[in-house]
PDB file of C-alpha atoms and ligand atoms in Angstrom:
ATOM      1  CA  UNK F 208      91.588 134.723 101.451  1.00  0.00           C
ATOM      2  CA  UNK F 209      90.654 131.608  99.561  1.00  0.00           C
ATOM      3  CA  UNK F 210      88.924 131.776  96.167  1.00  0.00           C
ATOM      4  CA  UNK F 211      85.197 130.257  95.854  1.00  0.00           C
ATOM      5  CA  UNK F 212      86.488 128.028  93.792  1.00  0.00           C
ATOM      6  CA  UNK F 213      89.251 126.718  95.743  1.00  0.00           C
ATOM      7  CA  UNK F 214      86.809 126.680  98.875  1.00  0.00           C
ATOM      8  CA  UNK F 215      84.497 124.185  96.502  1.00  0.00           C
ATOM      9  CA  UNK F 216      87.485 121.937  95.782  1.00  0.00           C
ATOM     10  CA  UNK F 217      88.697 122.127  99.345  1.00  0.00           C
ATOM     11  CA  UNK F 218      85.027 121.022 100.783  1.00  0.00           C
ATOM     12  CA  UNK F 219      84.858 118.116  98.168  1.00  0.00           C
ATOM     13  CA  UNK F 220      87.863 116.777  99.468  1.00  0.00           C
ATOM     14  CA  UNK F 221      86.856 117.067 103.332  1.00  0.00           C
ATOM     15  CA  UNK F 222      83.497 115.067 101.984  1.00  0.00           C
ATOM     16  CA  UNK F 223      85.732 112.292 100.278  1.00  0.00           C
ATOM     17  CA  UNK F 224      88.271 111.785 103.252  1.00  0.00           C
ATOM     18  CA  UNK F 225      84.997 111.119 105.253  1.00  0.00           C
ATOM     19  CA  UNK F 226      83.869 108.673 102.873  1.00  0.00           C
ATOM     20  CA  UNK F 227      87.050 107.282 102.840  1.00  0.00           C
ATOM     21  CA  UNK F 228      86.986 106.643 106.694  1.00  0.00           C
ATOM     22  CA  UNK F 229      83.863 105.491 106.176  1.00  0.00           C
ATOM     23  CA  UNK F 230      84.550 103.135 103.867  1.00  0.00           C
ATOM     24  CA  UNK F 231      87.399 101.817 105.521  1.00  0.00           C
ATOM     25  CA  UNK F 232      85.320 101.374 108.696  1.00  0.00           C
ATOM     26  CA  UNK F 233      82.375  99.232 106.902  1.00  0.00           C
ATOM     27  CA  UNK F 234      85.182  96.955 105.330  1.00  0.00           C
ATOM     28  CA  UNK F 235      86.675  96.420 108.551  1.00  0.00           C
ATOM     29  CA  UNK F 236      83.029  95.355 110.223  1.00  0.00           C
ATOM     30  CA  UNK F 237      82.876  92.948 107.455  1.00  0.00           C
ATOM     31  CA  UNK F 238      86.198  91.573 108.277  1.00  0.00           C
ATOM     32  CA  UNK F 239      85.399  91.243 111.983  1.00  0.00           C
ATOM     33  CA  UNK F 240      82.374  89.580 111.665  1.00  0.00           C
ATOM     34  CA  UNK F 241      84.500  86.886 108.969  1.00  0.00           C
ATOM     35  CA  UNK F 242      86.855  86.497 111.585  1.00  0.00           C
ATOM     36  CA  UNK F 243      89.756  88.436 110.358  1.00  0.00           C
ATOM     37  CA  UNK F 244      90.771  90.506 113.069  1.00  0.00           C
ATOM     38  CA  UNK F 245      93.626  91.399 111.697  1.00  0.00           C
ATOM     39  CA  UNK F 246      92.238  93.080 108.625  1.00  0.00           C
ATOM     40  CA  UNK F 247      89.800  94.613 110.542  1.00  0.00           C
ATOM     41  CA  UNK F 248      92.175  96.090 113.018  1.00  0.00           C
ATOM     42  CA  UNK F 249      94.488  97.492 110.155  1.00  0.00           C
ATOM     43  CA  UNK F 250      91.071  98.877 108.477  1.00  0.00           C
ATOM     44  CA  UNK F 251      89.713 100.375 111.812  1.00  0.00           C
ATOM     45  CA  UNK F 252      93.050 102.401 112.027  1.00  0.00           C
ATOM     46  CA  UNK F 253      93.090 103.625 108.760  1.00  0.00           C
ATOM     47  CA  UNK F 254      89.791 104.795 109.031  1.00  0.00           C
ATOM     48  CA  UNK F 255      91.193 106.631 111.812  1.00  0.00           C
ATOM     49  CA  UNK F 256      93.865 108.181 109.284  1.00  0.00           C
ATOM     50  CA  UNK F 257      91.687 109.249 106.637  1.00  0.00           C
ATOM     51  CA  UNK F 258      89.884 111.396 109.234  1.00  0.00           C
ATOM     52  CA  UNK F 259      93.032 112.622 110.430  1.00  0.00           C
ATOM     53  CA  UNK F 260      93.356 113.605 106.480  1.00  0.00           C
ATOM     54  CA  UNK F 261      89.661 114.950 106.808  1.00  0.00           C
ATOM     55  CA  UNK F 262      90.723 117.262 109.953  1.00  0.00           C
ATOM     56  CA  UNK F 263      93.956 118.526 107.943  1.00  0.00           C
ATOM     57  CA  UNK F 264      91.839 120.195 105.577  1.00  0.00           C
ATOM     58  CA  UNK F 265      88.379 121.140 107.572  1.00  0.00           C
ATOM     59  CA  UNK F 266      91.564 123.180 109.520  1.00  0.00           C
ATOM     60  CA  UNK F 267      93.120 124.642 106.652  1.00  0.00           C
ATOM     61  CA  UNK F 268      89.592 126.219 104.868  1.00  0.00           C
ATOM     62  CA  UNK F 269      88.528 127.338 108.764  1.00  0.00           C
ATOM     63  CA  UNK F 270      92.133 129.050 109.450  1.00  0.00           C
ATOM     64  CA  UNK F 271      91.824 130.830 105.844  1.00  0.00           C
ATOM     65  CA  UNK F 272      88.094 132.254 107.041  1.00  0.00           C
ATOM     66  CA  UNK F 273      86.277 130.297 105.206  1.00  0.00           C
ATOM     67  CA  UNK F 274      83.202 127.811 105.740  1.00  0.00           C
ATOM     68  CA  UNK F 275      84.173 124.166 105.797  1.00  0.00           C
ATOM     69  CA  UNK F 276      80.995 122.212 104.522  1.00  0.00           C
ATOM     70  CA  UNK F 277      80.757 118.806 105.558  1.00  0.00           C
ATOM     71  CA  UNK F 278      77.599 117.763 102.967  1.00  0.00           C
ATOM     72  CA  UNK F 279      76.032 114.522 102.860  1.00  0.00           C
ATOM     73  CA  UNK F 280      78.333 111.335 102.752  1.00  0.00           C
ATOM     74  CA  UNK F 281      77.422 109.012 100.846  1.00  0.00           C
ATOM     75  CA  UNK F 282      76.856 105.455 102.402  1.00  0.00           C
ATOM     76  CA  UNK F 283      79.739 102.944 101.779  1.00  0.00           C
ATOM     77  CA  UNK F 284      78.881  98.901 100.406  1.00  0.00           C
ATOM     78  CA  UNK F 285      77.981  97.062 103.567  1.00  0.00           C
ATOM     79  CA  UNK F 286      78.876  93.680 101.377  1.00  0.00           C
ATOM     80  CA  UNK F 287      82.007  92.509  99.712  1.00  0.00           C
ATOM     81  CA  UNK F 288      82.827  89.123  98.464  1.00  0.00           C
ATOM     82  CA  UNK F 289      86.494  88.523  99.676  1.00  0.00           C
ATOM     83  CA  UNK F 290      89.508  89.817 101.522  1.00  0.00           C
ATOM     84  CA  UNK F 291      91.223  90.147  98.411  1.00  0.00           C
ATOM     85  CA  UNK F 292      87.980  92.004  96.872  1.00  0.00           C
ATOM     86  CA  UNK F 293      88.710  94.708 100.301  1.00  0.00           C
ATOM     87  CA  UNK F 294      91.990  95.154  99.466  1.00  0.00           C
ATOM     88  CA  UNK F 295      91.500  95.542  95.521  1.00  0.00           C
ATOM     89  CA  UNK F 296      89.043  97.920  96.368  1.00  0.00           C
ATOM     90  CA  UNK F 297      90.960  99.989  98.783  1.00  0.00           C
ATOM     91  CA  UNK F 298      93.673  99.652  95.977  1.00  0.00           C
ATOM     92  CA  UNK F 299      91.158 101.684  93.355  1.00  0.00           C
ATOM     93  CA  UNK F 300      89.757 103.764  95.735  1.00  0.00           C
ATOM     94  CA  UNK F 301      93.573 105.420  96.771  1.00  0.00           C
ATOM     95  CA  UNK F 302      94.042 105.919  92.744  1.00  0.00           C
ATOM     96  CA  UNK F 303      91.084 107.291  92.511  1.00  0.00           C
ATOM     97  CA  UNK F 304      91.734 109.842  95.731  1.00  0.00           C
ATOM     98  CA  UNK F 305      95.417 110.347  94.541  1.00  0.00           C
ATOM     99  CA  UNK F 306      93.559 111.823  91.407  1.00  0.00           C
ATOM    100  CA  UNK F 307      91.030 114.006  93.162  1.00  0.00           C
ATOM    101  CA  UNK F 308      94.310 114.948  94.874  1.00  0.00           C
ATOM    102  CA  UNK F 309      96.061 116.194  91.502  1.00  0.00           C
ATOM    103  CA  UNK F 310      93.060 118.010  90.514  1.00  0.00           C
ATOM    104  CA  UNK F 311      92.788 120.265  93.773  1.00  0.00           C
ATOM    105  CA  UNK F 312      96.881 120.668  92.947  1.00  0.00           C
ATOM    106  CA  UNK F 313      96.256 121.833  89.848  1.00  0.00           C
ATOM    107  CA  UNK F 314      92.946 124.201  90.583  1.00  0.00           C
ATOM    108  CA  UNK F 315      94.606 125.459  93.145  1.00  0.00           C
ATOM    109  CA  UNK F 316      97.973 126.410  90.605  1.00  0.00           C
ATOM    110  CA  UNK F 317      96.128 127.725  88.029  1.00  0.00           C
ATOM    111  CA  UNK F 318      94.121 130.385  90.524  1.00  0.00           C
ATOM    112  CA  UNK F 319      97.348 131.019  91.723  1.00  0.00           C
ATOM    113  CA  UNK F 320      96.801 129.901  95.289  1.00  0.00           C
ATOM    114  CA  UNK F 321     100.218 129.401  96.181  1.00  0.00           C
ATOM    115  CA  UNK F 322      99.406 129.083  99.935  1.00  0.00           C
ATOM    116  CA  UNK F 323      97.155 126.874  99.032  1.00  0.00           C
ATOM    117  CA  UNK F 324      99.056 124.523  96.202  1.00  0.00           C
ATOM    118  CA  UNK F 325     101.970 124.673  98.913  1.00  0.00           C
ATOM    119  CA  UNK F 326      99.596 122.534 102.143  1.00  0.00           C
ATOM    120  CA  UNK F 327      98.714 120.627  99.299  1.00  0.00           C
ATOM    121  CA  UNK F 328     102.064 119.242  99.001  1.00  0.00           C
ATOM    122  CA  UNK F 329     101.493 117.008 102.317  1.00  0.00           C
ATOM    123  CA  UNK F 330      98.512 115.067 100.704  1.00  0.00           C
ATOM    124  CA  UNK F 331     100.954 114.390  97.585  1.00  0.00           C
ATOM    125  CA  UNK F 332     103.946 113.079  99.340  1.00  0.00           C
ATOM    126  CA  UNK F 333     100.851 111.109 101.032  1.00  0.00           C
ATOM    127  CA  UNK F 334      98.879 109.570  98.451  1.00  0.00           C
ATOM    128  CA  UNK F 335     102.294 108.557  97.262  1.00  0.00           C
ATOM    129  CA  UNK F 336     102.363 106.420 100.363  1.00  0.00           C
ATOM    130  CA  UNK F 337      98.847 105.461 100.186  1.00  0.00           C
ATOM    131  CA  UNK F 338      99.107 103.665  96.897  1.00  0.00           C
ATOM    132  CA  UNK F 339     102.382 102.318  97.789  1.00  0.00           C
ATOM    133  CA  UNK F 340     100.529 100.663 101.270  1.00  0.00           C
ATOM    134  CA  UNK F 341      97.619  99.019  99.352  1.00  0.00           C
ATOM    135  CA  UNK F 342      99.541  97.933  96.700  1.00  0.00           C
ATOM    136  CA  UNK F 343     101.982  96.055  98.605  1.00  0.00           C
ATOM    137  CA  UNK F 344      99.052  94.294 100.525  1.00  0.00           C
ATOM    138  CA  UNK F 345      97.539  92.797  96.883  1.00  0.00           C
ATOM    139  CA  UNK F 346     101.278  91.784  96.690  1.00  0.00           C
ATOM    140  CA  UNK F 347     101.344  90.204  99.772  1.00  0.00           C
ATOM    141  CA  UNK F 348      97.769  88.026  98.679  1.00  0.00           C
ATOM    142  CA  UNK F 349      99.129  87.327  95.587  1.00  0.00           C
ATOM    143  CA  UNK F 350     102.766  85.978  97.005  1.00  0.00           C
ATOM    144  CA  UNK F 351     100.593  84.117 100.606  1.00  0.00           C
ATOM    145  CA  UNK F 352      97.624  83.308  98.608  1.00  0.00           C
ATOM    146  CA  UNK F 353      94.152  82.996 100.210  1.00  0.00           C
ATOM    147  CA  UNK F 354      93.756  79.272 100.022  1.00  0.00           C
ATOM    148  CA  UNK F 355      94.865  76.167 100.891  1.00  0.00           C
ATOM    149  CA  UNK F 356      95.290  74.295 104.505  1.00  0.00           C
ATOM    150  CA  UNK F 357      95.814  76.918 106.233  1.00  0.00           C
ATOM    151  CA  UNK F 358      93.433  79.351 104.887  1.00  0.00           C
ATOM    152  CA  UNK F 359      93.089  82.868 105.075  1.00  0.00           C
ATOM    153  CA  UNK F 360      95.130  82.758 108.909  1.00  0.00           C
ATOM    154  CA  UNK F 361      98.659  83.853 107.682  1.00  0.00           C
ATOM    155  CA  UNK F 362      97.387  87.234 105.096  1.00  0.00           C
ATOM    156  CA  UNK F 363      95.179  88.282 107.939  1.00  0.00           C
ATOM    157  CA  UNK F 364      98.387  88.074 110.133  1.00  0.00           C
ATOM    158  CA  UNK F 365     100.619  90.041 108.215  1.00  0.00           C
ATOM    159  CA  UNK F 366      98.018  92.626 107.163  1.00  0.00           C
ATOM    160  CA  UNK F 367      97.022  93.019 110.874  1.00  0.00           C
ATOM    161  CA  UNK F 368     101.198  93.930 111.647  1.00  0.00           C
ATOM    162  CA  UNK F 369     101.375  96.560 109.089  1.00  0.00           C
ATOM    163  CA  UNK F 370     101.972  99.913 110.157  1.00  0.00           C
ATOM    164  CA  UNK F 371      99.793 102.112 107.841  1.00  0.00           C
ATOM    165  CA  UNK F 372     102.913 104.819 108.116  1.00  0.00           C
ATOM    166  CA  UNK F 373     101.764 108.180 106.691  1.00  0.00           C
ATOM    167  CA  UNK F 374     103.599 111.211 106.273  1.00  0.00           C
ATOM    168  CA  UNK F 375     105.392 112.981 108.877  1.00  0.00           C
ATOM    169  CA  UNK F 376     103.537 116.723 110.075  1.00  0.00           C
TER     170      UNK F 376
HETATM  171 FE1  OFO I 469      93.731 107.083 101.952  1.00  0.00          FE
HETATM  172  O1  OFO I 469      94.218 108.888 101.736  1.00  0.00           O
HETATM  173 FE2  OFO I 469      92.998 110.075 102.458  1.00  0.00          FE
HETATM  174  O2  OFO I 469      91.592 109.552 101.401  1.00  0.00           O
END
């Protein structure tokens, strides 16, 4: 039986993965319509993970008889000024989930939810990855660049081969 405030934590994070899928989504529109299919096609499938991340933990709070609350989402930035903008952006917004991340870790430890701290583990080893992902695509800008002849064509290549590789079940 989870504790209420483990539940609260747990529901906060099912909101945020949403956003994040969300997020990741818009951005990828944006690159579409600027004729970056690759971007957009790496976006548009991790959008797909972060719900994948979403359903992880909507599962675990059902399984463990509680209520999973979706809430209200809140609505992602429609404009952004640049690829490299995105991908700075999607940089900050892992840290920022990889934090989120510790602080469930560490509610969920100090209540002594060890069944709880232990599925917790996965979205560790995973943010790990996460951060890893985005930060080697700012590398990649920064080593391609964004300008010159031949434009924005080879960065959108590369980005649009990536796998987004998460972490095994
Ligand atoms: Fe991008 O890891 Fe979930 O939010």
């Amino acid at each position: 039986m989870l504790k209420e405030q483990v539940v609260n934590k747990l529901n906060q994070q099912i909101n945020q993965e949403f956003y994040s899928s969300n997020l990741y989504l818009q951005m990828s529109s944006w690159c579409a319509h600027k004729g970056l299919e690759g971007s957009a096609k790496f976006l548009k499938s991790h959008a797909a993970e972060e719900m994948r991340h979403m359903q992880r933990l909507f599962d675990y709070v059902t399984e463990c008889g509680a209520i999973a609350k979706l809430g209200e989402i809140k609505e992602p930035p429609t404009e952004f000024e640049s690829i490299v903008t995105i991908f700075q952006q999607t940089y900050e917004h892992e840290i920022l989930i990889t934090s989120n991340i510790n602080d469930l870790v560490h509610v969920a430890f100090e209540m002594q939810d060890y069944s709880t701290f232990n599925f917790l583990q996965w979205y560790v080893a995973e943010q790990h990855e996460e951060e890893k992902l985005f930060k080697s695509i700012l590398d990649k800008i920064n080593i391609i660049g964004t300008e010159g002849r031949r434009g924005l064509y080879p960065i959108d290549q590369v980005i649009g081969n990536l796998d987004g590789g998460s972490v095994p079940d």
